[in-house]
Amino acid sequence: MSRGVSQLKIGKETIIEAFLQLLHKRSFEELSVKEIIQKAGFSRSTFYLHFADKYELMEDVRRTLNGHFLSFYEMEFNQWGKPMTLHLCEHIFEYRSFYELEFSDTNAIQKLSNRLAAHLLLVFDDQDYAIFASYGTIGYLTIWVKNSFQMSPAEAAEKKMKIGFTNWTKKIGYEI
């Protein structure tokens, strides 16, 4: 990679990092490009080299972080070294400023749920299970985020995994 290309990449990454840091302090609507570039230490022209406006920046962050979120469902379970649910919850906690915003938007929740269902369909080859597991997962994580992370990522991951492995037919007294 040439020096210019690597500097562009560093500029974009720095802008994204500054944006995520500012989301901890202010709402997306309150943020301005001026604040983002001041935090990043770059000029307005550097920002516009990468993004048309803050909305395009948000879409880029959404694509990247949701893509990372979905990637946890693409690897073999034995490749993780620790439970996949823990990696997932740590990811959400690390990028909590983004997920606090993302999980307050019902449209974003539905889009992510649908994308996860499509991933799970490839894994489990069962559309009903994929939909149920997807919406249950996103719903559980949304409540965890909306409750201000009252549980640690490890606790949330353990509970999510326990729910996933529960045989509900025995819990409700119904055997198939």
Backbone as numpy.savetxt, mean C-alpha at the origin, in Angstrom:
# Nx Ny Nz CAx CAy CAz Cx Cy Cz
24.07 2.83 -16.10 23.23 4.00 -16.10 24.12 5.23 -16.10
23.83 6.18 -16.95 24.65 7.38 -17.03 24.40 8.29 -15.83
25.32 9.20 -15.62 25.22 10.11 -14.48 23.93 10.93 -14.52
23.55 11.42 -15.70 22.33 12.21 -15.84 21.08 11.43 -15.50
21.01 10.19 -15.98 19.86 9.33 -15.70 19.78 9.02 -14.21
20.92 8.72 -13.59 20.90 8.41 -12.16 20.52 9.64 -11.34
20.94 10.83 -11.76 20.55 12.05 -11.06 19.05 12.30 -11.20
18.48 12.02 -12.37 17.03 12.14 -12.56 16.29 11.20 -11.62
16.78 9.96 -11.54 16.15 8.98 -10.66 16.22 9.43 -9.21
17.38 9.94 -8.80 17.53 10.42 -7.43 16.59 11.60 -7.18
16.47 12.50 -8.15 15.56 13.63 -8.02 14.12 13.18 -7.83
13.69 12.23 -8.63 12.32 11.73 -8.53 12.10 11.05 -7.19
13.03 10.21 -6.78 12.90 9.51 -5.49 12.88 10.49 -4.32
13.69 11.54 -4.39 13.74 12.54 -3.33 12.42 13.31 -3.25
11.85 13.63 -4.40 10.56 14.32 -4.42 9.48 13.43 -3.81
9.48 12.16 -4.17 8.49 11.23 -3.62 8.66 11.10 -2.12
9.88 10.98 -1.64 10.14 10.86 -0.21 9.68 12.12 0.53
9.97 13.29 -0.02 9.52 14.54 0.59 7.99 14.60 0.64
7.35 14.18 -0.43 5.89 14.14 -0.49 5.32 13.24 0.61
5.88 12.04 0.76 5.40 11.11 1.78 5.63 11.67 3.19
6.75 12.33 3.41 7.01 12.94 4.72 6.00 14.05 5.02
5.70 14.85 4.01 4.73 15.93 4.21 3.32 15.41 4.45
2.98 14.25 3.87 1.66 13.66 4.10 1.46 13.30 5.57
2.55 13.09 6.32 2.44 12.82 7.75 1.90 14.04 8.49
2.18 15.21 7.95 1.87 16.46 8.65 0.64 17.18 8.13
0.36 17.01 6.85 -0.72 17.76 6.23 -1.52 16.87 5.29
-2.73 17.28 5.04 -3.56 16.51 4.10 -3.08 16.77 2.67
-3.42 15.85 1.80 -3.05 15.97 0.39 -3.58 17.27 -0.20
-4.83 17.61 0.12 -5.44 18.82 -0.43 -4.68 20.06 -0.02
-4.11 20.08 1.18 -3.38 21.25 1.67 -1.98 21.39 1.07
-1.43 20.29 0.60 -0.06 20.33 0.08 0.02 21.06 -1.25
1.11 21.78 -1.42 1.36 22.46 -2.69 2.67 21.94 -3.27
2.82 22.12 -4.56 4.06 21.74 -5.22 5.22 22.52 -4.59
4.98 23.78 -4.27 6.02 24.61 -3.65 6.55 23.97 -2.35
5.64 23.49 -1.51 6.06 22.84 -0.25 6.84 21.56 -0.53
6.40 20.81 -1.51 7.06 19.54 -1.83 8.49 19.80 -2.32
8.66 20.76 -3.21 10.01 21.01 -3.74 10.91 21.64 -2.69
10.33 22.46 -1.79 11.14 23.02 -0.71 11.65 21.91 0.20
10.77 20.98 0.53 11.15 19.85 1.38 12.20 18.98 0.68
12.03 18.78 -0.62 12.95 17.93 -1.39 14.28 18.63 -1.68
14.26 19.97 -1.66 15.47 20.71 -1.96 15.77 20.79 -3.45
14.71 20.76 -4.25 14.86 20.84 -5.70 14.07 22.03 -6.23
14.32 22.36 -7.47 13.61 23.45 -8.12 12.27 22.96 -8.65
11.42 23.93 -8.95 10.12 23.63 -9.55 10.30 22.91 -10.89
11.33 23.31 -11.65 11.57 22.68 -12.96 11.92 21.20 -12.80
12.63 20.85 -11.72 12.94 19.44 -11.47 11.66 18.66 -11.18
10.77 19.25 -10.40 9.49 18.60 -10.11 8.75 18.35 -11.43
8.64 19.40 -12.26 7.87 19.29 -13.50 8.55 18.42 -14.56
9.78 18.12 -14.36 10.48 17.17 -15.22 9.91 15.76 -15.03
9.43 15.51 -13.80 8.91 14.19 -13.44 7.39 14.11 -13.40
6.75 15.19 -12.98 5.30 15.17 -12.74 4.64 16.43 -13.28
3.43 16.29 -13.80 2.69 17.44 -14.30 2.15 18.29 -13.15
1.79 17.61 -12.05 1.24 18.30 -10.88 1.25 17.32 -9.70
0.73 17.75 -8.57 0.74 16.88 -7.38 -0.18 15.67 -7.56
-1.15 15.77 -8.42 -2.06 14.65 -8.67 -1.35 13.53 -9.43
-0.52 13.92 -10.38 0.27 12.92 -11.10 1.30 12.28 -10.16
1.87 13.08 -9.27 2.78 12.55 -8.25 2.06 11.51 -7.40
0.84 11.84 -6.97 0.07 10.91 -6.15 -0.22 9.62 -6.92
-0.55 9.73 -8.19 -0.81 8.53 -8.99 0.45 7.67 -9.13
1.59 8.31 -9.28 2.85 7.58 -9.36 3.12 6.84 -8.05
2.92 7.52 -6.94 3.11 6.89 -5.62 2.12 5.75 -5.45
0.88 5.97 -5.84 -0.16 4.93 -5.74 0.23 3.69 -6.55
0.65 3.90 -7.80 1.06 2.78 -8.65 2.21 2.01 -8.01
3.19 2.75 -7.52 4.38 2.12 -6.94 4.04 1.35 -5.66
3.38 2.02 -4.72 3.11 1.38 -3.43 2.07 0.27 -3.54
1.03 0.48 -4.33 0.05 -0.60 -4.52 0.68 -1.77 -5.27
1.57 -1.47 -6.21 2.29 -2.54 -6.90 3.15 -3.33 -5.93
3.81 -2.62 -5.02 4.62 -3.31 -4.00 3.71 -4.15 -3.09
2.58 -3.59 -2.69 1.60 -4.29 -1.87 1.19 -5.60 -2.55
0.84 -5.51 -3.83 0.39 -6.70 -4.56 1.52 -7.70 -4.79
2.74 -7.23 -4.84 3.87 -8.14 -5.08 4.05 -9.14 -3.96
3.56 -8.83 -2.77 3.66 -9.78 -1.67 2.89 -11.06 -1.96
1.91 -10.98 -2.84 1.09 -12.14 -3.19 1.62 -12.90 -4.39
2.76 -12.49 -4.92 3.31 -13.14 -6.10 4.45 -14.10 -5.80
5.00 -14.03 -4.61 6.15 -14.87 -4.28 5.70 -16.12 -3.56
6.53 -17.12 -3.62 6.27 -18.35 -2.90 6.35 -18.06 -1.40
5.47 -18.68 -0.64 5.41 -18.41 0.80 6.72 -18.74 1.51
7.44 -19.75 1.06 8.68 -20.14 1.74 9.86 -19.24 1.41
9.68 -18.24 0.53 10.76 -17.33 0.17 10.86 -16.13 1.12
9.93 -15.98 2.02 9.86 -14.77 2.83 10.80 -14.76 4.02
11.04 -15.88 4.66 11.85 -15.89 5.88 11.03 -15.54 7.10
9.95 -14.82 6.93 8.98 -14.53 7.98 7.62 -14.45 7.30
6.55 -14.51 8.05 5.22 -14.56 7.41 4.99 -13.40 6.43
4.40 -13.73 5.31 4.08 -12.74 4.30 3.19 -11.65 4.87
2.28 -12.03 5.77 1.40 -11.03 6.36 2.19 -10.00 7.16
3.29 -10.42 7.76 4.13 -9.47 8.50 4.80 -8.49 7.54
5.32 -8.99 6.43 5.91 -8.10 5.42 4.85 -7.09 4.95
3.65 -7.56 4.70 2.57 -6.72 4.23 2.23 -5.63 5.25
2.07 -6.02 6.51 1.72 -5.04 7.56 2.88 -4.07 7.81
4.09 -4.53 7.72 5.25 -3.63 7.87 5.28 -2.62 6.72
4.96 -3.08 5.53 4.90 -2.18 4.36 3.85 -1.08 4.60
2.67 -1.48 5.01 1.60 -0.50 5.24 2.00 0.47 6.35
2.61 -0.04 7.40 3.02 0.83 8.50 4.14 1.79 8.06
5.08 1.29 7.28 6.17 2.14 6.80 5.64 3.29 5.95
4.63 3.02 5.14 4.06 4.03 4.27 2.68 4.46 4.77
2.56 4.55 6.08 1.26 4.83 6.70 0.65 6.15 6.24
1.46 7.17 5.98 0.88 8.45 5.54 0.13 8.26 4.22
0.66 7.43 3.33 -0.02 7.14 2.08 -1.27 6.29 2.33
-1.13 5.21 3.11 -2.27 4.31 3.30 -3.38 4.95 4.14
-3.04 5.89 4.99 -4.10 6.62 5.71 -4.96 7.38 4.70
-4.34 7.97 3.71 -5.05 8.67 2.66 -5.77 7.67 1.74
-5.07 6.65 1.32 -5.61 5.65 0.40 -6.83 4.93 0.98
-6.76 4.54 2.24 -7.84 3.78 2.86 -8.96 4.67 3.40
-8.88 5.97 3.14 -10.00 6.85 3.47 -10.84 7.12 2.22
-10.40 6.59 1.09 -11.06 6.80 -0.20 -11.71 5.49 -0.64
-13.04 5.44 -0.62 -13.73 4.19 -0.95 -13.43 3.72 -2.37
-13.24 4.64 -3.29 -12.90 4.27 -4.66 -11.53 3.59 -4.71
-10.56 4.15 -3.99 -9.22 3.55 -3.95 -9.26 2.17 -3.28
-10.06 2.04 -2.24 -10.20 0.75 -1.55 -10.76 -0.29 -2.52
-11.79 0.08 -3.26 -12.40 -0.86 -4.20 -11.43 -1.24 -5.31
-10.69 -0.28 -5.85 -9.73 -0.58 -6.91 -8.65 -1.53 -6.41
-8.12 -1.27 -5.22 -7.08 -2.15 -4.67 -7.66 -3.53 -4.37
-8.87 -3.59 -3.85 -9.52 -4.88 -3.58 -9.70 -5.68 -4.86
-10.12 -5.01 -5.92 -10.30 -5.69 -7.21 -8.97 -6.18 -7.77
-7.94 -5.35 -7.65 -6.62 -5.77 -8.14 -6.09 -6.96 -7.33
-6.31 -6.92 -6.01 -5.87 -8.05 -5.18 -6.67 -9.30 -5.52
-7.96 -9.16 -5.77 -8.78 -10.31 -6.15 -8.25 -10.94 -7.44
-7.85 -10.12 -8.39 -7.29 -10.65 -9.65 -5.99 -11.41 -9.38
-5.15 -10.90 -8.48 -3.92 -11.61 -8.11 -4.24 -12.93 -7.41
-5.19 -12.89 -6.48 -5.53 -14.10 -5.74 -6.20 -15.15 -6.63
-6.90 -14.70 -7.65 -7.50 -15.64 -8.59 -6.41 -16.46 -9.28
-5.31 -15.81 -9.63 -4.19 -16.52 -10.26 -3.56 -17.52 -9.28
-3.52 -17.15 -8.01 -2.90 -18.01 -6.99 -3.79 -19.20 -6.64
-5.08 -18.93 -6.40 -5.97 -19.97 -5.88 -6.89 -20.58 -6.92
-6.99 -19.97 -8.11 -7.84 -20.47 -9.17 -9.28 -20.69 -8.71
-9.77 -19.78 -7.87 -11.14 -19.86 -7.36 -11.63 -18.42 -7.19
-12.51 -17.98 -8.08 -12.95 -16.59 -8.09 -13.66 -16.22 -6.79
-14.52 -17.08 -6.28 -15.24 -16.76 -5.04 -14.28 -16.58 -3.87
-13.34 -17.49 -3.76 -12.35 -17.37 -2.69 -11.50 -16.11 -2.86
-11.10 -15.83 -4.10 -10.26 -14.65 -4.36 -10.98 -13.36 -3.96
-12.25 -13.25 -4.31 -13.02 -12.05 -3.96 -13.19 -11.94 -2.45
-13.57 -13.02 -1.81 -13.78 -13.02 -0.36 -12.48 -12.68 0.37
-11.40 -13.33 -0.01 -10.12 -13.09 0.65 -9.61 -11.68 0.39
-9.81 -11.18 -0.81 -9.35 -9.84 -1.15 -10.08 -8.77 -0.36
-11.40 -8.80 -0.42 -12.17 -7.77 0.28 -12.02 -7.90 1.79
-11.89 -9.11 2.29 -11.65 -9.31 3.72 -10.29 -8.75 4.14
-9.28 -8.99 3.33 -7.94 -8.50 3.62 -7.90 -6.98 3.62
-8.41 -6.39 2.56 -8.38 -4.92 2.46 -9.26 -4.31 3.55
-10.39 -4.91 3.82 -11.26 -4.41 4.90 -10.57 -4.46 6.25
-9.92 -5.56 6.55 -9.20 -5.70 7.82 -8.09 -4.66 7.93
-7.31 -4.51 6.86 -6.21 -3.56 6.87 -6.71 -2.11 6.95
-7.83 -1.84 6.31 -8.42 -0.50 6.37 -8.80 -0.14 7.81
-9.42 -1.07 8.51 -9.80 -0.81 9.91 -8.55 -0.62 10.76
-7.53 -1.41 10.54 -6.26 -1.26 11.28 -5.69 0.14 11.08
-5.69 0.60 9.84 -5.17 1.94 9.53 -6.07 3.02 10.15
-7.39 2.89 9.96 -8.33 3.90 10.48 -8.32 3.96 12.01
-7.96 2.88 12.66 -7.85 2.86 14.12 -6.46 3.31 14.58
-5.76 4.01 13.71 -4.45 4.61 14.03 -3.42 3.58 14.49
-3.44 2.41 13.89 -2.42 1.40 14.14 -2.31 1.07 15.63
-3.46 0.83 16.26 -3.44 0.51 17.69 -2.70 -0.79 17.98
-2.61 -1.65 17.00 -1.79 -2.86 17.11 -0.50 -2.63 16.36
0.55 -3.31 16.78 1.81 -3.26 16.03 1.63 -4.02 14.72
2.52 -3.79 13.76 2.44 -4.58 12.52 2.50 -6.09 12.80
3.30 -6.50 13.77 3.41 -7.93 14.09 2.08 -8.47 14.63
1.42 -7.71 15.49 0.13 -8.15 16.04 -0.93 -8.20 14.95
-0.99 -7.18 14.12 -1.98 -7.15 13.03 -1.74 -8.31 12.07
-0.47 -8.58 11.76 -0.13 -9.68 10.84 -0.53 -11.02 11.43
-0.27 -11.20 12.71 -0.62 -12.47 13.37 -2.13 -12.68 13.37
-2.89 -11.65 13.69 -4.35 -11.78 13.70 -4.88 -12.03 12.29
-4.32 -11.33 11.30 -4.75 -11.54 9.92 -4.49 -12.97 9.48
-3.32 -13.49 9.84 -2.98 -14.86 9.47 -3.91 -15.85 10.20
-4.19 -15.60 11.47 -5.07 -16.48 12.24 -6.46 -16.52 11.59
-6.96 -15.37 11.18 -8.27 -15.31 10.52 -8.24 -16.12 9.22
-7.16 -15.97 8.47 -7.03 -16.67 7.19 -6.99 -18.18 7.33
-6.48 -18.68 8.46 -6.36 -20.12 8.65 -7.49 -20.72 9.48
-8.46 -19.90 9.86 -9.58 -20.39 10.67 -10.53 -21.22 9.80
-10.93 -22.35 10.32 -11.95 -23.17 9.67 -13.30 -22.69 10.18
-13.93 -21.81 9.41 -15.17 -21.18 9.84 -16.34 -22.15 9.90
-16.28 -23.25 9.18 -17.39 -24.20 9.24 -17.51 -24.80 10.63
-16.40 -25.03 11.30 -16.44 -25.56 12.66 -16.86 -24.49 13.66
-16.49 -23.23 13.40 -16.83 -22.12 14.29 -18.34 -21.89 14.35
-19.02 -22.06 13.22 -20.45 -21.80 13.20 -21.28 -23.09 13.29
-20.62 -24.19 13.48 -21.33 -25.45 13.65 -21.87 -26.04 12.37
-21.21 -25.75 11.27 -21.68 -26.23 9.97 -20.53 -26.94 9.30
-20.73 -28.17 8.95 -19.71 -28.95 8.24 -20.14 -29.14 6.79
-19.20 -28.99 5.90 -19.51 -29.20 4.48 -19.36 -30.65 4.14
